[in-house]
PDB file of N, CA and C in Angstrom:
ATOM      1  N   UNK V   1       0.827  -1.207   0.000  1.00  0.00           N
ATOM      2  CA  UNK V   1       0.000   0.000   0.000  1.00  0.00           C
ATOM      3  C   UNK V   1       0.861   1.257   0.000  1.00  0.00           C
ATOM      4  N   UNK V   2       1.638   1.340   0.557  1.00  0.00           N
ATOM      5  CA  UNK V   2       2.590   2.294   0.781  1.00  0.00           C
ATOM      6  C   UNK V   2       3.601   2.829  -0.632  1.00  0.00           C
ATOM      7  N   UNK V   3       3.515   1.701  -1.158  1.00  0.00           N
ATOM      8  CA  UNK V   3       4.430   1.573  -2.529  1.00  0.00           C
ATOM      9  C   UNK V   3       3.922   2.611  -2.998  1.00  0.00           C
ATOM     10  N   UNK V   4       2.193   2.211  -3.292  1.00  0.00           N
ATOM     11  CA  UNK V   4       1.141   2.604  -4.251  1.00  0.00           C
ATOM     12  C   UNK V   4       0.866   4.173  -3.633  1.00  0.00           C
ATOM     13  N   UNK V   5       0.905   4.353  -2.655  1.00  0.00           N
ATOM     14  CA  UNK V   5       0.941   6.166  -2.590  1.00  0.00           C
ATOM     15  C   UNK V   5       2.333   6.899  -2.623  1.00  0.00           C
ATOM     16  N   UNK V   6       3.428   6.369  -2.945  1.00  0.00           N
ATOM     17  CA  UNK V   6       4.434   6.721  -3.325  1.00  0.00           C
ATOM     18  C   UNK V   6       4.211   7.303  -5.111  1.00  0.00           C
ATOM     19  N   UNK V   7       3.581   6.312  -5.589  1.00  0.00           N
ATOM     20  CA  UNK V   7       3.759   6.023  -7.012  1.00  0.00           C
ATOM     21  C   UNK V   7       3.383   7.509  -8.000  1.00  0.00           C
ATOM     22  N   UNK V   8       1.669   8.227  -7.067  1.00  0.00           N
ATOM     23  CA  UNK V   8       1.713   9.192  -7.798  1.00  0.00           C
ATOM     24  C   UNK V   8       2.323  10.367  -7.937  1.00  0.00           C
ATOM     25  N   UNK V   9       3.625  10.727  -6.871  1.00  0.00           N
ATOM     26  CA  UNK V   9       4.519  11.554  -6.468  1.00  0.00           C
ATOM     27  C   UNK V   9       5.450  11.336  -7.071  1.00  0.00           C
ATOM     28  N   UNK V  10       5.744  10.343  -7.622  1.00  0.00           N
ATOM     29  CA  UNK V  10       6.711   9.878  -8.132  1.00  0.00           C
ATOM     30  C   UNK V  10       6.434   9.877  -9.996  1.00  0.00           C
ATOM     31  N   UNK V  11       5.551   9.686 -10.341  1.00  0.00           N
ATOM     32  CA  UNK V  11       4.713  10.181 -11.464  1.00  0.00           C
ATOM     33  C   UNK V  11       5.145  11.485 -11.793  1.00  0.00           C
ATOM     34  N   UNK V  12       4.380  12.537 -10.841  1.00  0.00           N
ATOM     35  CA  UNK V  12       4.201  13.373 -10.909  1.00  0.00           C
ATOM     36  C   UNK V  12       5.343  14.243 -10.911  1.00  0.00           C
ATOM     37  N   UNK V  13       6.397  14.021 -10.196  1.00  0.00           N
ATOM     38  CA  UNK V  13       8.001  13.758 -10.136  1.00  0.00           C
ATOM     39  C   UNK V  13       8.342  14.351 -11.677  1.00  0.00           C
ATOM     40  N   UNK V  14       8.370  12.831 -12.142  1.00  0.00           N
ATOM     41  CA  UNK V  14       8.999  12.370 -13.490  1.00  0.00           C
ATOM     42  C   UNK V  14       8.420  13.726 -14.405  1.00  0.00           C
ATOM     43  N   UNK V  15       6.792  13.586 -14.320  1.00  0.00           N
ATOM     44  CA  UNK V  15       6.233  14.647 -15.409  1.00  0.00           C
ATOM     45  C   UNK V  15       6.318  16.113 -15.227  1.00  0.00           C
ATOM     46  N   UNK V  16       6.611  16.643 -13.981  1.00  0.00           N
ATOM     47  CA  UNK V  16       7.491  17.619 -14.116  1.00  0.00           C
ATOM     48  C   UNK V  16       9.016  17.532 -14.694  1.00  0.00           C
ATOM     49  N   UNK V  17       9.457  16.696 -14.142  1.00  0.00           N
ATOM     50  CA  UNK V  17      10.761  16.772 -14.815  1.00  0.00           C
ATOM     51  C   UNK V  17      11.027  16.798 -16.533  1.00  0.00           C
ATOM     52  N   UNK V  18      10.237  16.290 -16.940  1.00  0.00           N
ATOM     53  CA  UNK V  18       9.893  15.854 -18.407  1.00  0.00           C
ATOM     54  C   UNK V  18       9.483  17.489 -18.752  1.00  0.00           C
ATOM     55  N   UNK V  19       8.388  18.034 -17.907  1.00  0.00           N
ATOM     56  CA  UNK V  19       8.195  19.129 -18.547  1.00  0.00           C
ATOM     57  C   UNK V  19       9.180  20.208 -18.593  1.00  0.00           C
ATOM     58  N   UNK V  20      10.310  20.258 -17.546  1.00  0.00           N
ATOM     59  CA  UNK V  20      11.088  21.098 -17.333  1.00  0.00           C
ATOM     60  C   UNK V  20      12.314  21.278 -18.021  1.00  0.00           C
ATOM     61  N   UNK V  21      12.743  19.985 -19.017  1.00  0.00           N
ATOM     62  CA  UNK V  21      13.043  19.638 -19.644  1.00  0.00           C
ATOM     63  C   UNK V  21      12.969  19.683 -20.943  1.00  0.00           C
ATOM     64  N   UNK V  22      11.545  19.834 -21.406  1.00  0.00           N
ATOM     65  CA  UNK V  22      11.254  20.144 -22.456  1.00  0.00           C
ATOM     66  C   UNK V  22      11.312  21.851 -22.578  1.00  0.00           C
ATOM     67  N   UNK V  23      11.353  22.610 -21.812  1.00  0.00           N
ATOM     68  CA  UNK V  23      11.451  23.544 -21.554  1.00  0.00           C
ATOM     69  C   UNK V  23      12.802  24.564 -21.684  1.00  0.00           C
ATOM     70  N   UNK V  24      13.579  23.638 -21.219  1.00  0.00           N
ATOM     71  CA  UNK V  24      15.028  23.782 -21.531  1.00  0.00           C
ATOM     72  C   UNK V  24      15.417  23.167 -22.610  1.00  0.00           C
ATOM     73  N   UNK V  25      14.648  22.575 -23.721  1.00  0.00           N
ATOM     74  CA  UNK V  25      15.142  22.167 -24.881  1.00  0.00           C
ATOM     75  C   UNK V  25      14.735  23.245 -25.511  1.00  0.00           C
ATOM     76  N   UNK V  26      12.992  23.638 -25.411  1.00  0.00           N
ATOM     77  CA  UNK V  26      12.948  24.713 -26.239  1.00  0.00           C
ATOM     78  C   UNK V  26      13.512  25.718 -25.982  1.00  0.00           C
ATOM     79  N   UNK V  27      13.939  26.482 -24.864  1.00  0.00           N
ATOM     80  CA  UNK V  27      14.896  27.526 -24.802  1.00  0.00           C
ATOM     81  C   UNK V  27      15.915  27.550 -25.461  1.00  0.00           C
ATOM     82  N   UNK V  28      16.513  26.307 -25.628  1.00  0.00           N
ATOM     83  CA  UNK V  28      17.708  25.977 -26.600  1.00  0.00           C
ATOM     84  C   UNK V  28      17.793  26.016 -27.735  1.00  0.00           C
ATOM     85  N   UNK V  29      16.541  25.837 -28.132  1.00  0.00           N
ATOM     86  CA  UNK V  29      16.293  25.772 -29.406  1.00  0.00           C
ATOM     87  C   UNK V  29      15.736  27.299 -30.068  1.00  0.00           C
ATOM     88  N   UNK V  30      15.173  27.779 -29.215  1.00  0.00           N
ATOM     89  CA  UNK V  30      14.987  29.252 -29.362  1.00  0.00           C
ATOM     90  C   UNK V  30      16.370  29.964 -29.700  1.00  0.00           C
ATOM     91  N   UNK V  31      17.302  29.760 -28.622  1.00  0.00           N
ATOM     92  CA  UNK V  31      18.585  30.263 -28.365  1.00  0.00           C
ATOM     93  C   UNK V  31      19.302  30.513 -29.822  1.00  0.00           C
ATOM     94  N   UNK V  32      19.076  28.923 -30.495  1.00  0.00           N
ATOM     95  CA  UNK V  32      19.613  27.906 -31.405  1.00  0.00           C
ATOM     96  C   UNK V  32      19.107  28.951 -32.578  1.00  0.00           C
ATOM     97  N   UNK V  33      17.942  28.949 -31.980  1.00  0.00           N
ATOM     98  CA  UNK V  33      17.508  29.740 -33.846  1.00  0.00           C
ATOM     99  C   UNK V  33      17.355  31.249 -33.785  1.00  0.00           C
ATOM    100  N   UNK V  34      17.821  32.115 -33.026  1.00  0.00           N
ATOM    101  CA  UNK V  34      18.137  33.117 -32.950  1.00  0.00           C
ATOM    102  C   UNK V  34      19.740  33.799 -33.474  1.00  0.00           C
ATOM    103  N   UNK V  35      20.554  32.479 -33.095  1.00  0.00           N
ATOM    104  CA  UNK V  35      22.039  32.399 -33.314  1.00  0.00           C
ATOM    105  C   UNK V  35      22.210  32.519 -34.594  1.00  0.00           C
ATOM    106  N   UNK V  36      20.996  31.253 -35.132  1.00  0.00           N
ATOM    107  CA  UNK V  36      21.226  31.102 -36.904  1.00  0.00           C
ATOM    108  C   UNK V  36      20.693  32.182 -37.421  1.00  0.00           C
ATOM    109  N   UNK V  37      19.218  33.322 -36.551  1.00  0.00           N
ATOM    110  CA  UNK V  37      18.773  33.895 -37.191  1.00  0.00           C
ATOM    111  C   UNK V  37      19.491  35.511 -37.737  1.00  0.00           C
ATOM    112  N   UNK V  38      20.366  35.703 -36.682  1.00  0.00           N
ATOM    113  CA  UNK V  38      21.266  36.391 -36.494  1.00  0.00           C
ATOM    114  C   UNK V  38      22.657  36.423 -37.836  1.00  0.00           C
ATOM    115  N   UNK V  39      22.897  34.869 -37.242  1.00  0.00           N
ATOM    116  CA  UNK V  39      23.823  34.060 -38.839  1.00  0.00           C
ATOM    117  C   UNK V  39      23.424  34.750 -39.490  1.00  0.00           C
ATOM    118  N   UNK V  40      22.392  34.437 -40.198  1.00  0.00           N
ATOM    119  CA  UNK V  40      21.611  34.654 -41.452  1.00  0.00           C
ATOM    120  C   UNK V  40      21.594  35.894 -41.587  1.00  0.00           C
ATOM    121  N   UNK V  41      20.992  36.781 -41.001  1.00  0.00           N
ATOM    122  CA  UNK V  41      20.709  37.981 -41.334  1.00  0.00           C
ATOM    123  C   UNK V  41      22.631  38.865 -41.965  1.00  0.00           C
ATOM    124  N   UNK V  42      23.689  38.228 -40.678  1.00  0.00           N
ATOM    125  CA  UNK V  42      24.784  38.421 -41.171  1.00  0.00           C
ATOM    126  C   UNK V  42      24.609  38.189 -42.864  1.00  0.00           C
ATOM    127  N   UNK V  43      24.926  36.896 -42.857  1.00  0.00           N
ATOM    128  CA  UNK V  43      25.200  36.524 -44.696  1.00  0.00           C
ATOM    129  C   UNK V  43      24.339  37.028 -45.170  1.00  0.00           C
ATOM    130  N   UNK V  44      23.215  37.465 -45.082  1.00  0.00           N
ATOM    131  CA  UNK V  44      22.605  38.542 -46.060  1.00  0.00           C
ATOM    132  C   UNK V  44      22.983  39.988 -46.088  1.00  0.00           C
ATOM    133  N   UNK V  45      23.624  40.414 -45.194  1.00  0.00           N
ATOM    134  CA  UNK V  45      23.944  41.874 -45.760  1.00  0.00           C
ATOM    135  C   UNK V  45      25.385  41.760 -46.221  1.00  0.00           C
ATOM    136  N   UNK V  46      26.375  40.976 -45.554  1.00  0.00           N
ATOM    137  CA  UNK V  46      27.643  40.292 -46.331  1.00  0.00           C
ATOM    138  C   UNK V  46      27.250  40.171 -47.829  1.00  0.00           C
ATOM    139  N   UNK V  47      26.321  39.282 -48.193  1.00  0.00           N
ATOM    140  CA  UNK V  47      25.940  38.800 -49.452  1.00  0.00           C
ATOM    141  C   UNK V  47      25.741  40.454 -50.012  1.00  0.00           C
ATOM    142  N   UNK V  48      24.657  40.885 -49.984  1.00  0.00           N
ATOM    143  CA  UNK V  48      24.428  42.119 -50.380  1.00  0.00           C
ATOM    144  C   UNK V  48      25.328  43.080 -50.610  1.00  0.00           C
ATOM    145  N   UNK V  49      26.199  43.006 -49.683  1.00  0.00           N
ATOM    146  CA  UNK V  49      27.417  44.234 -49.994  1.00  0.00           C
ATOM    147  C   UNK V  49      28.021  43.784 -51.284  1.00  0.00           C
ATOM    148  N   UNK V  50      28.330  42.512 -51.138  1.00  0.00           N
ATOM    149  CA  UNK V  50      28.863  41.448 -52.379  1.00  0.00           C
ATOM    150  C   UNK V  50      28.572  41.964 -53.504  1.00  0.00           C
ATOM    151  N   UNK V  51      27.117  41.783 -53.444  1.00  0.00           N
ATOM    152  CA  UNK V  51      26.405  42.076 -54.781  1.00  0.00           C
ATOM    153  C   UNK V  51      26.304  43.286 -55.461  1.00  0.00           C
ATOM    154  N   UNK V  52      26.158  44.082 -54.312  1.00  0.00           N
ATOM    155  CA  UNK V  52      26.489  45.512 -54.803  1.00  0.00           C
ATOM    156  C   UNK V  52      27.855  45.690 -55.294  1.00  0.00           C
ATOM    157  N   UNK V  53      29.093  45.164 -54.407  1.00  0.00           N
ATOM    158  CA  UNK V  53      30.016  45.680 -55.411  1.00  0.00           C
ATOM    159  C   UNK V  53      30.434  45.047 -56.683  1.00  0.00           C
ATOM    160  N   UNK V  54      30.323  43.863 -56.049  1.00  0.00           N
ATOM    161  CA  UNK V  54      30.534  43.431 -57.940  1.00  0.00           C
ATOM    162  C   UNK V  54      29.523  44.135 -59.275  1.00  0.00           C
ATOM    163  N   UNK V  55      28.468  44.305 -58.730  1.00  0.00           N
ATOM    164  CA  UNK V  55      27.168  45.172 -59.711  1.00  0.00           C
ATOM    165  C   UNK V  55      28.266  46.487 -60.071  1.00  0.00           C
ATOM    166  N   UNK V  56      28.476  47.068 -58.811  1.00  0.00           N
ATOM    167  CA  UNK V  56      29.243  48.372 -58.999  1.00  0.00           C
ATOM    168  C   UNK V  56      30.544  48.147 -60.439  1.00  0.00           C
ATOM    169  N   UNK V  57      31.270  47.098 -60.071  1.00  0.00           N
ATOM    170  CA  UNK V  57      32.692  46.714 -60.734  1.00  0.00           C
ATOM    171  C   UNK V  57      32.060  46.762 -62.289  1.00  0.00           C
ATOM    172  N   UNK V  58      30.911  45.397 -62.345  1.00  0.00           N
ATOM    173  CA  UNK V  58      30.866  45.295 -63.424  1.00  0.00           C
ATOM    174  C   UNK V  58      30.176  46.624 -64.569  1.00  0.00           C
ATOM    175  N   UNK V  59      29.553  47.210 -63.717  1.00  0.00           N
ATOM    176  CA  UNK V  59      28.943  48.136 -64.195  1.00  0.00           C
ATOM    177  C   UNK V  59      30.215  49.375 -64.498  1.00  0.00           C
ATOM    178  N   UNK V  60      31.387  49.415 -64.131  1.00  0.00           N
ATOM    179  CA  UNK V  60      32.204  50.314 -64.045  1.00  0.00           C
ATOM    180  C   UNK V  60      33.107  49.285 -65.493  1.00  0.00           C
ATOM    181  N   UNK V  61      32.757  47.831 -65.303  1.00  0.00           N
ATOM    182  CA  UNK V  61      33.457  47.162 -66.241  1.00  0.00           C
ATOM    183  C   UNK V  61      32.825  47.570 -67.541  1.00  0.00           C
ATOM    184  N   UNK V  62      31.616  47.676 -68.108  1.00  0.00           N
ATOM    185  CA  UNK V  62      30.871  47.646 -68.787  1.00  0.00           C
ATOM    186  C   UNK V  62      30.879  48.828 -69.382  1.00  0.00           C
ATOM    187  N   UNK V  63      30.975  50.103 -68.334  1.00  0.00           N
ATOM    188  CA  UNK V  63      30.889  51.196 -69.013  1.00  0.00           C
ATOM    189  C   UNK V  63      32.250  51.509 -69.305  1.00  0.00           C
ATOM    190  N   UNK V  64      33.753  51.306 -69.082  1.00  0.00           N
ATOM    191  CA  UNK V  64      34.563  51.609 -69.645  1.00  0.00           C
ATOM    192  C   UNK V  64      35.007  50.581 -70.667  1.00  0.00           C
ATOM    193  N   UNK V  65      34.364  48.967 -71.054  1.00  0.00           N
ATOM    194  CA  UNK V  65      34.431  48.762 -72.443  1.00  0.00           C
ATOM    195  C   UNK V  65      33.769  49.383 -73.208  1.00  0.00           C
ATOM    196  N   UNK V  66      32.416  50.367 -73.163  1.00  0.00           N
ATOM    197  CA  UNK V  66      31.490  50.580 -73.779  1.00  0.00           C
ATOM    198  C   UNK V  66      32.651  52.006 -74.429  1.00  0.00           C
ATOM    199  N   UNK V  67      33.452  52.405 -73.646  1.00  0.00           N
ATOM    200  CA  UNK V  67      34.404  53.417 -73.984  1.00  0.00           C
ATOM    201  C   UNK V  67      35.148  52.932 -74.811  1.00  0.00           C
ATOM    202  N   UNK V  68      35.832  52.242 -74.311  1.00  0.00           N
ATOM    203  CA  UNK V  68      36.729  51.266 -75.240  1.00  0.00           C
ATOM    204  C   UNK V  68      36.244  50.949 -76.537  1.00  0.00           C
ATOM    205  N   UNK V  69      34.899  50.510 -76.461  1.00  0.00           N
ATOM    206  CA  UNK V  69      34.718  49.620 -77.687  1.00  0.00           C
ATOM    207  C   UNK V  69      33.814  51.025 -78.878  1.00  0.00           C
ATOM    208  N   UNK V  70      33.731  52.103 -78.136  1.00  0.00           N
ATOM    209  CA  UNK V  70      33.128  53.509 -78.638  1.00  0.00           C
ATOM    210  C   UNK V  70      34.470  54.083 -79.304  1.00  0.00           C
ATOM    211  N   UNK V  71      35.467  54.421 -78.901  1.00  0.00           N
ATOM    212  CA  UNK V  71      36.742  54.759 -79.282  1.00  0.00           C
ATOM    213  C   UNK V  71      36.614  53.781 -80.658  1.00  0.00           C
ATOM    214  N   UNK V  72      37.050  52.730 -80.533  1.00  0.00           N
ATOM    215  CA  UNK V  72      37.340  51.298 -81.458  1.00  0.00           C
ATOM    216  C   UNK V  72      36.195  51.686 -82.703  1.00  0.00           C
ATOM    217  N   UNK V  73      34.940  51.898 -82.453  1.00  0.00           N
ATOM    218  CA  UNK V  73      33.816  51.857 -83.145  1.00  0.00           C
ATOM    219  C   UNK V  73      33.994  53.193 -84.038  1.00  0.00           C
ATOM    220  N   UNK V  74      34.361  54.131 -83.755  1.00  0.00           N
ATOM    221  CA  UNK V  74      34.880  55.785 -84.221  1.00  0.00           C
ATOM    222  C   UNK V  74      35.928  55.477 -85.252  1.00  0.00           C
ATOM    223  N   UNK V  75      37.031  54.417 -84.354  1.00  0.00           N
ATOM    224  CA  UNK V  75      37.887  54.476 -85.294  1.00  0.00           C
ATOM    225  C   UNK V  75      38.100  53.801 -86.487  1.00  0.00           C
ATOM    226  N   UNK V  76      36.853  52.301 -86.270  1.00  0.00           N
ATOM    227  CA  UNK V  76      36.388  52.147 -87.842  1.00  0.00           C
ATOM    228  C   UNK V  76      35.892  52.811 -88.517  1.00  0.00           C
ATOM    229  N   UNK V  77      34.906  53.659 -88.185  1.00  0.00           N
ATOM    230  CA  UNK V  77      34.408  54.343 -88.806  1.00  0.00           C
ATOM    231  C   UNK V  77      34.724  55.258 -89.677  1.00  0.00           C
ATOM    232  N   UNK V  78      36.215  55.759 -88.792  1.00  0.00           N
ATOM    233  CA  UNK V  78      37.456  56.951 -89.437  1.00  0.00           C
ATOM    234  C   UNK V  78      37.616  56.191 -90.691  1.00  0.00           C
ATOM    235  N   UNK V  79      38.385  54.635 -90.674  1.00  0.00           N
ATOM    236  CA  UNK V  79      38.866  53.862 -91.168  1.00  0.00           C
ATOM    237  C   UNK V  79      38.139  53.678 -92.174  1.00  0.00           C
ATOM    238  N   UNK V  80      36.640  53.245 -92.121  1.00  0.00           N
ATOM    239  CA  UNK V  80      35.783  52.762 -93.673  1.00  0.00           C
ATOM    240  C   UNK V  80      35.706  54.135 -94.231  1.00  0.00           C
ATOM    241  N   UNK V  81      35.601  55.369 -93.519  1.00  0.00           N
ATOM    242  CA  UNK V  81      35.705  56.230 -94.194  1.00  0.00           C
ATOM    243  C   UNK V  81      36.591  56.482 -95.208  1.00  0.00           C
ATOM    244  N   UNK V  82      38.169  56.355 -94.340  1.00  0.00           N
ATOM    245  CA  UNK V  82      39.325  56.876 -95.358  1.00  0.00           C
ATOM    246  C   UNK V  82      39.228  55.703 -96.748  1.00  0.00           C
ATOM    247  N   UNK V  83      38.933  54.239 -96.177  1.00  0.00           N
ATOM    248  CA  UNK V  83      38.854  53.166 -97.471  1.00  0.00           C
ATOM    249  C   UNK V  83      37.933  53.944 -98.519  1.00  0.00           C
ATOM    250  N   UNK V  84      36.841  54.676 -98.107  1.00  0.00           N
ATOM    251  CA  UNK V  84      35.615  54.897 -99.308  1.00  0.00           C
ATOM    252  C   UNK V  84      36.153  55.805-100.051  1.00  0.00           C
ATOM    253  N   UNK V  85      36.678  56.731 -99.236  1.00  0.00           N
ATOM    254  CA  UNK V  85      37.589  57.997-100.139  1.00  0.00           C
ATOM    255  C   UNK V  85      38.354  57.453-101.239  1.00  0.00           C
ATOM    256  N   UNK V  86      39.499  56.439-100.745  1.00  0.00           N
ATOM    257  CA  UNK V  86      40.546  55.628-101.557  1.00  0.00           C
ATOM    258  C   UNK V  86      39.692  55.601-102.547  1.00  0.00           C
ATOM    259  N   UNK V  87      38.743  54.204-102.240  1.00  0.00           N
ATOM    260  CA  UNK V  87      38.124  53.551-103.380  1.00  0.00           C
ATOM    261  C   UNK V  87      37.201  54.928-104.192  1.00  0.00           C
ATOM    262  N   UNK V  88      36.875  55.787-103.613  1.00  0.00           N
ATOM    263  CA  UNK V  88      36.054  56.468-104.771  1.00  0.00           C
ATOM    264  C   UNK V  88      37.224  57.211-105.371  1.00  0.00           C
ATOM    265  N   UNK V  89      38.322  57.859-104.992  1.00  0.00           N
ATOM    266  CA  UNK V  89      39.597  58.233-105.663  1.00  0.00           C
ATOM    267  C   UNK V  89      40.020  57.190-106.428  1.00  0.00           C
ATOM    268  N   UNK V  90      40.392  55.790-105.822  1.00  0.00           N
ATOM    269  CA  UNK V  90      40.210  55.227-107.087  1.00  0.00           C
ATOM    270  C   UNK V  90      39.610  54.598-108.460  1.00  0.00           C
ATOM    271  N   UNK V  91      38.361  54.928-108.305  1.00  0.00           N
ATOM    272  CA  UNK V  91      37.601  54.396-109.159  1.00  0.00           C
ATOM    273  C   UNK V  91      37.477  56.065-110.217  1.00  0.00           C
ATOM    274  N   UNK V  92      37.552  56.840-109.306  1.00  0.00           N
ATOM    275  CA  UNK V  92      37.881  58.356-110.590  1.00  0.00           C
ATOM    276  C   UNK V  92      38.961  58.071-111.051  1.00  0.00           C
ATOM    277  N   UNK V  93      39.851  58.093-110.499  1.00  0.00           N
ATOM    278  CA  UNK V  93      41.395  57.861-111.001  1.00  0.00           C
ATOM    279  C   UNK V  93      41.295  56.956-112.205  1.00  0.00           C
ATOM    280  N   UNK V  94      40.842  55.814-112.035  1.00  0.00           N
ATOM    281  CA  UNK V  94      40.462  55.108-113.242  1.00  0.00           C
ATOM    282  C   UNK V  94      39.651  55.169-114.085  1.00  0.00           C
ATOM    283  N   UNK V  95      38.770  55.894-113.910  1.00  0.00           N
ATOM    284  CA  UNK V  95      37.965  56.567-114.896  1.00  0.00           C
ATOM    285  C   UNK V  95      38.313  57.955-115.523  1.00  0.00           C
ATOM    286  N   UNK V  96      39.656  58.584-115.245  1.00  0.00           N
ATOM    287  CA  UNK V  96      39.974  59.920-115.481  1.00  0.00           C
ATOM    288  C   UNK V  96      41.428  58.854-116.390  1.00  0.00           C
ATOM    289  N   UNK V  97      41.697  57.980-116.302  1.00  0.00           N
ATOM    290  CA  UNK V  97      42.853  57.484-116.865  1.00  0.00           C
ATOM    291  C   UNK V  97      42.220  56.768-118.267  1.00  0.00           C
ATOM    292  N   UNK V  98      40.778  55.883-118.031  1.00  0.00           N
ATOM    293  CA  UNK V  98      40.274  55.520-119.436  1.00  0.00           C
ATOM    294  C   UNK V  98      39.761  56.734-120.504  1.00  0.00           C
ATOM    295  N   UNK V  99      39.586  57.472-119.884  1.00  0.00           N
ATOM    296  CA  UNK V  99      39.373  58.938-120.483  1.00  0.00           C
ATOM    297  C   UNK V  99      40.258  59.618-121.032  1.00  0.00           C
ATOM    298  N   UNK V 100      41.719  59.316-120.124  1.00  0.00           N
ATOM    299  CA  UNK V 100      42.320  59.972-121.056  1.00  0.00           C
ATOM    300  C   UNK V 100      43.177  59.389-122.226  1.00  0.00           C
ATOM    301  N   UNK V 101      43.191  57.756-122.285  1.00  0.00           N
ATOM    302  CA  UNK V 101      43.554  56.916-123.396  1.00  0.00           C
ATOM    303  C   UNK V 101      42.240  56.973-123.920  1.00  0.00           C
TER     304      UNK V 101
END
């Protein structure tokens, strides 16, 4: 008999303990995901700075080939020019030479 009124104290024991327990897991786990949430929020503005500067670079890349390749683009242009001159000088030239045989 004595056992048996031990038993629900002893129950009751355990299921506090269980609850107190669970209690301190979720705190931990709270803890746990605050740490990561924290993490995280780090690597996202890390990431972000990232992104911005490379955006920045490439965009600084982009606009001084666009220079580059604007210069380059002018200077064919110089170039087919001076060829058209040639060729229309030479095609008078040769037509001022059958003209004059």
């Amino acid at each position: 008999e004595n056992h048996l009124s031990f038993e629900p104290k002893v129950i009751h024991a355990s299921m506090a303990h269980n609850e107190s327990q669970r209690n301190i897991d979720q705190l931990a786990n709270i803890e746990s995901f605050k740490r990561t949430s924290e993490g995280l929020d780090m690597l996202t503005q890390s990431h972000q700075r990232l992104v911005n500067s490379l955006s920045q670079r490439s965009t600084r890349a982009i606009q001084n080939q666009l220079v580059k390749s604007s210069g380059q683009e002018n200077a064919f242009v110089e170039a087919s020019t001076a060829q058209q001159s040639i060729n229309n000088f030479s095609k008078g030239f040769s037509k001022s030479s059958t003209n004059f045989h």
